[in-house]
Short mmCIF file of C-alpha atoms in Angstrom, two decimals:
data_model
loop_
_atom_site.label_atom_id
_atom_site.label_comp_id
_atom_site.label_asym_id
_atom_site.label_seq_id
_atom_site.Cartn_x
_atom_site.Cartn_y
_atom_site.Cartn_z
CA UNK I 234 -14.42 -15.50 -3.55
CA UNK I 235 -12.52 -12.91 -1.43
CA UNK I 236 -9.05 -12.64 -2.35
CA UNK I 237 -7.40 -11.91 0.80
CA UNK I 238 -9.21 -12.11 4.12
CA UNK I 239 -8.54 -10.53 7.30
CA UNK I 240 -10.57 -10.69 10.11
CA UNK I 241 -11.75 -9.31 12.45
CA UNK I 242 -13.07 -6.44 10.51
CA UNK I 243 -13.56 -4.22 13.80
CA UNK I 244 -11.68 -4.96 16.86
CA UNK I 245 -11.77 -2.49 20.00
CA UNK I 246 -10.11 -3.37 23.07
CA UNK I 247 -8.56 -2.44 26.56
CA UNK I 248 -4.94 -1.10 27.25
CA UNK I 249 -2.70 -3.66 27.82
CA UNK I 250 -4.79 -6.62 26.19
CA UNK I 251 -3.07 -9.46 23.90
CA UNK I 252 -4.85 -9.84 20.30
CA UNK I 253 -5.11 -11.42 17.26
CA UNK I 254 -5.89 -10.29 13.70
CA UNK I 255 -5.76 -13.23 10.86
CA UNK I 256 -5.19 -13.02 7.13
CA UNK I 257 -5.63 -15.48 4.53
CA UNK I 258 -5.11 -15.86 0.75
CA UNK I 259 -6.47 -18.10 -1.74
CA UNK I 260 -4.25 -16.70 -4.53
CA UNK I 261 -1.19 -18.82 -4.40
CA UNK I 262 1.00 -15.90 -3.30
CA UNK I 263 4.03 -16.64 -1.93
CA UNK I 264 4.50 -13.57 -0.15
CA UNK I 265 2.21 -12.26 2.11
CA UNK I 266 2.88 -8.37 4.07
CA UNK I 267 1.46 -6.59 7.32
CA UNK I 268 1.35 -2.59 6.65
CA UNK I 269 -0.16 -0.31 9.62
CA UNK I 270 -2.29 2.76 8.26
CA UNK I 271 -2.73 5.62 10.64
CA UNK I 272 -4.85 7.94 11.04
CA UNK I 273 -3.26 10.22 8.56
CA UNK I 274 -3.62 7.76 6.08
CA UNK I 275 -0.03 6.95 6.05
CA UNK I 276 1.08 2.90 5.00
CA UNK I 277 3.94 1.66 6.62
CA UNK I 278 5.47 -2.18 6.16
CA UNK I 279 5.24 -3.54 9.46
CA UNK I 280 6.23 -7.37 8.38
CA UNK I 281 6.38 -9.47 4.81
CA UNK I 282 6.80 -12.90 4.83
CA UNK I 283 8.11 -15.29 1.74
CA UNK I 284 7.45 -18.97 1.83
CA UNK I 285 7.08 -19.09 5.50
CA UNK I 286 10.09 -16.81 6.33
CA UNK I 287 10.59 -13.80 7.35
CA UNK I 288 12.34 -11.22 4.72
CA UNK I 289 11.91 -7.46 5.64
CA UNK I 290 11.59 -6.86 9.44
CA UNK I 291 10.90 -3.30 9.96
CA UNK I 292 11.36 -1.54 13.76
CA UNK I 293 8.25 -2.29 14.59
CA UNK I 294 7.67 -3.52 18.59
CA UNK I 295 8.62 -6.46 19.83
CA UNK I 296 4.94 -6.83 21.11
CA UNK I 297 4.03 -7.20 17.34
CA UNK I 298 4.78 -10.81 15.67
CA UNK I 299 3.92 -12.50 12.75
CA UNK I 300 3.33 -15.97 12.28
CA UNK I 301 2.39 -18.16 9.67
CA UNK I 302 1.44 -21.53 9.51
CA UNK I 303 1.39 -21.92 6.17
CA UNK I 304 2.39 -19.75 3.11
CA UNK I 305 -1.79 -18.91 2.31
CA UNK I 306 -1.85 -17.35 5.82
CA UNK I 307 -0.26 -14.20 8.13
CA UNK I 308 -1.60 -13.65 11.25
CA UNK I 309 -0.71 -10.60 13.57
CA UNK I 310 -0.21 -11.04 17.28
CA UNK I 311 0.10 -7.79 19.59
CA UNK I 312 0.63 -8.22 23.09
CA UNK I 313 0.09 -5.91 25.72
CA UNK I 314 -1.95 -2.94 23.01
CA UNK I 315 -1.45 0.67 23.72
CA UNK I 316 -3.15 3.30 22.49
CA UNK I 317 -0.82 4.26 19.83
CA UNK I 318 -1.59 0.47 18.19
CA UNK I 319 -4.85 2.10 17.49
CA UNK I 320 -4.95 1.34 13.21
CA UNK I 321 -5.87 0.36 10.94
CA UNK I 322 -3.86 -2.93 9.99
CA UNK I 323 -3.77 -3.82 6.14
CA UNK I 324 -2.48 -7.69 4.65
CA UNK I 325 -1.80 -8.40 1.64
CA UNK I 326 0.06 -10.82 -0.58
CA UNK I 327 1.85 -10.76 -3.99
CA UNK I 328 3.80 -13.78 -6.11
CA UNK I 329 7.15 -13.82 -5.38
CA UNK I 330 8.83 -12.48 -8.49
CA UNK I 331 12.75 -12.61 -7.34
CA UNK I 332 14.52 -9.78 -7.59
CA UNK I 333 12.32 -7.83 -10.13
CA UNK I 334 10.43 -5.87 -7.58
CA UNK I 335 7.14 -6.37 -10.07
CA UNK I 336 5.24 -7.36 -6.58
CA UNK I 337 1.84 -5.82 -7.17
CA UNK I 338 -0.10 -6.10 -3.95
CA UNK I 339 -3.60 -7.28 -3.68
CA UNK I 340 -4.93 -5.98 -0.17
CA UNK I 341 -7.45 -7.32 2.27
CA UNK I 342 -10.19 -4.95 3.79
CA UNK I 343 -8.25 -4.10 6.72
CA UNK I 344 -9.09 -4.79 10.11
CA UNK I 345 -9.40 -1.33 12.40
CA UNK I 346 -8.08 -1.51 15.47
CA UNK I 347 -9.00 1.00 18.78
CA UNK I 348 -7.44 0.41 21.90
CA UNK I 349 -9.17 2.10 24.95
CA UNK G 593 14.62 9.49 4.19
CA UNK G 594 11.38 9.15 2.76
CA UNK G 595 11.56 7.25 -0.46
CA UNK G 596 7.88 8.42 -2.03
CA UNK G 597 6.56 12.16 -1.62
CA UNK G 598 3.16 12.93 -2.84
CA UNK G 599 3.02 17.03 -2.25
CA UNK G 600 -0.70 17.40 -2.30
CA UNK G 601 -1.97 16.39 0.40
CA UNK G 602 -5.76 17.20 -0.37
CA UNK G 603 -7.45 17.94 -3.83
CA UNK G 604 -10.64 19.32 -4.71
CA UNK G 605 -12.04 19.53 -7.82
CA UNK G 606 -15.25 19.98 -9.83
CA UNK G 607 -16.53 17.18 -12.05
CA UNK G 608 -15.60 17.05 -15.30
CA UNK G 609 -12.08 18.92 -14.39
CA UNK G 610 -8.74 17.34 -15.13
CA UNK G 611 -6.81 16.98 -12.28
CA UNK G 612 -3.11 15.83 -11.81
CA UNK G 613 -1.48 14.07 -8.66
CA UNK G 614 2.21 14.11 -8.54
CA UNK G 615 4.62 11.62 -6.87
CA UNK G 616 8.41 12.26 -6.61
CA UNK G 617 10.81 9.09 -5.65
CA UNK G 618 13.97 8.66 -4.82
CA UNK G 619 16.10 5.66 -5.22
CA UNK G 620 20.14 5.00 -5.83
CA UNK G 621 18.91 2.07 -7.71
CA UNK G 622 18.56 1.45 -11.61
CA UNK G 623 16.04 -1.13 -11.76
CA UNK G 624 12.84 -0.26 -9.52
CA UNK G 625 8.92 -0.55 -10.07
CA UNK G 626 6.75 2.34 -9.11
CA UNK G 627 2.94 1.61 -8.28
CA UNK G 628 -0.22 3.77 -8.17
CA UNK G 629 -3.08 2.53 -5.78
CA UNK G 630 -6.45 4.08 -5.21
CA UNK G 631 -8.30 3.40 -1.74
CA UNK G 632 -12.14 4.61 -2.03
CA UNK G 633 -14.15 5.89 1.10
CA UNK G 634 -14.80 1.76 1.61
CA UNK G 635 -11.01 1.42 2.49
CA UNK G 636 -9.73 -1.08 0.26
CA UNK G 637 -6.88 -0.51 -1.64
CA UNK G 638 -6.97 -1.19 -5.54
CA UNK G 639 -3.84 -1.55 -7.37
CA UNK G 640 -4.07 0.73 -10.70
CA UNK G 641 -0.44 0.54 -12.35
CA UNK G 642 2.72 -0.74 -12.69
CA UNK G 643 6.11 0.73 -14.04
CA UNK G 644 9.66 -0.59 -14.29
CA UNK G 645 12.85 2.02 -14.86
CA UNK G 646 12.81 0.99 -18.17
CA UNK G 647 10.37 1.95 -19.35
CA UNK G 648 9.57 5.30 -19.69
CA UNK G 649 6.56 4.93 -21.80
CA UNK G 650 3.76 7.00 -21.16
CA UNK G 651 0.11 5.24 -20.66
CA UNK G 652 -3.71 5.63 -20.72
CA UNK G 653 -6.34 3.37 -19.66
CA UNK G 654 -9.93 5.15 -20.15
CA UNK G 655 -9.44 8.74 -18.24
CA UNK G 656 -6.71 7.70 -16.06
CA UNK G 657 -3.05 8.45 -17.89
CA UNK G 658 0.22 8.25 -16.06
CA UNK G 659 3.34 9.98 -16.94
CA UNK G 660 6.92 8.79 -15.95
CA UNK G 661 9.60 11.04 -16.43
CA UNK G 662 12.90 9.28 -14.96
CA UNK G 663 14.88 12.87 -15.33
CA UNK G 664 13.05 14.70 -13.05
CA UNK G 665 12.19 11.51 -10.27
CA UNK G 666 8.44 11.83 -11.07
CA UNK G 667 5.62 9.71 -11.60
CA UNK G 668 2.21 11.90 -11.97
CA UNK G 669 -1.38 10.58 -12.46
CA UNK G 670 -4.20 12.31 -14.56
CA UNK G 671 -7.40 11.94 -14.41
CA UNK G 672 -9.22 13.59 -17.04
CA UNK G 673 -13.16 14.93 -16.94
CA UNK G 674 -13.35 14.01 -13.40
CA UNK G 675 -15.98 12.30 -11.76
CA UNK G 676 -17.46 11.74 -8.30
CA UNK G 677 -16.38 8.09 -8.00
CA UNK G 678 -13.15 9.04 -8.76
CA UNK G 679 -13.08 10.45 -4.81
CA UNK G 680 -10.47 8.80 -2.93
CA UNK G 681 -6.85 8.97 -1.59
CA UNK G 682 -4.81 7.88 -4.31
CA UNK G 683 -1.06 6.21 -3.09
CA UNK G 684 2.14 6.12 -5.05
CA UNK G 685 4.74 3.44 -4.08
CA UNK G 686 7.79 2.12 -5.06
CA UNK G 687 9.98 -0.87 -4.78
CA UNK G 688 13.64 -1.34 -5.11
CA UNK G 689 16.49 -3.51 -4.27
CA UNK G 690 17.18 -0.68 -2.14
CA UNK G 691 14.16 -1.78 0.06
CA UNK G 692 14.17 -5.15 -0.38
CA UNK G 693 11.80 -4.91 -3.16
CA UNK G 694 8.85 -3.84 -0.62
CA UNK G 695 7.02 -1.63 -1.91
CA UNK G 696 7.67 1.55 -0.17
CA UNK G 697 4.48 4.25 -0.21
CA UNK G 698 3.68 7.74 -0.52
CA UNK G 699 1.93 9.52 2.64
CA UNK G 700 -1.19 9.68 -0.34
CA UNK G 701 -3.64 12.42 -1.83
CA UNK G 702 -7.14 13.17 -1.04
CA UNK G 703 -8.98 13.52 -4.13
CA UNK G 704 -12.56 15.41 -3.49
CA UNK G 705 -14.74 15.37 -6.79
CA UNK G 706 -17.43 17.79 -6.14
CA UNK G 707 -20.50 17.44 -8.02
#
């Protein structure tokens, strides 16, 4: 059973299109993240969410949002994609240990994103 | 100010060689985590270890060993007699209250094992 899920796997796309990547967990996590990974390889923390709300906000876009329905899932939204969204996006989710900072991350696949 | 600097950018080494990544952090806090992750050529990232401040202990787990050394801000990661599925970029991170305990990550290192 797959961990965390993200799909789509491969998504390429037009300039200025609105799209979706999903993420699911079937850990029990209570706190799920977004991290970009570009094309140097670098992770940044786009979004994390903990039992449905939003704790860490980075300065991401605007035309990036999270939303979760429920605490096993994160989904991305971009509207209008420009060619520096192209990525490779990364969820994961860790349990929610308080304050101790012991949040070990299991990942998802990643879902690559090229805008055109 | 980045938080997590990992120097080498790209490694290459024969099999069997040791080889050492570094990582260098920087926090005000006195209670923080630092992480190691290894992402293979398939692009999934694998959580390898886990540290608190506290404790400075140094540890092994097969050929991998990971020394912590709080006075000099580091956090290195050997791997010892090398081998070609130990090729990937390796990632350091850390998490403090500082960051709102999100873990916070190194730009990574390229590990090429050569046969």
């Amino acid at each position: 059973d797959t961990a965390v899920s993200q799909t789509p796997k491969y998504l390429v796309t037009q300039m200025g299109n609105d799209k979706s990547i999903k993420c699911e967990q079937n850990l029990g996590h209570d706190t799920m993240y977004w991290y970009k990974q570009d094309s140097k390889k670098f992770l940044k923390i786009m979004f994390s969410y903990n039992n449905k709300e939003l704790i860490i906000n980075e300065t991401v876009p605007n035309r990036f949002s999270p939303k979760s329905p429920d605490k096993a899932h994160l989904n991305l939204h971009i509207n209008s994609l420009e060619l520096g969204d192209s990525a490779v996006y990364f969820c994961a989710s860790s349990p929610w240990t308080g304050e101790s900072g012991a949040n070990v991350l299991t990942f998802g696949a990643g879902s690559r994103l090229t805008v055109l | 100010a980045q938080k997590v600097t990992q120097a080498q950018t790209e490694i290459s080494v024969v099999e069997k060689e040791d080889v050492t990544l570094d990582c260098v952090y920087e926090t005000r806090d006195t209670t923080y985590y630092l992480f190691w992750y290894k992402q293979p050529p398939s692009g999934e990232l694998v959580f390898l270890i886990r540290r608190n401040s506290f404790d400075e202990q140094n540890e092994i787990s097969g050929r991998y060993s990971w020394n912590f050394q709080k006075s000099t801000s580091s956090f290195n990661f050997t791997i010892t007699a090398s081998q070609v599925v130990d090729s990937a970029v390796y990632f350091c991170a850390l998490s403090d209250p500082g960051g709102s305990y999100i873990p916070t990550f190194g730009r990574g290192t390229s590990l090429i094992v050569h046969p």
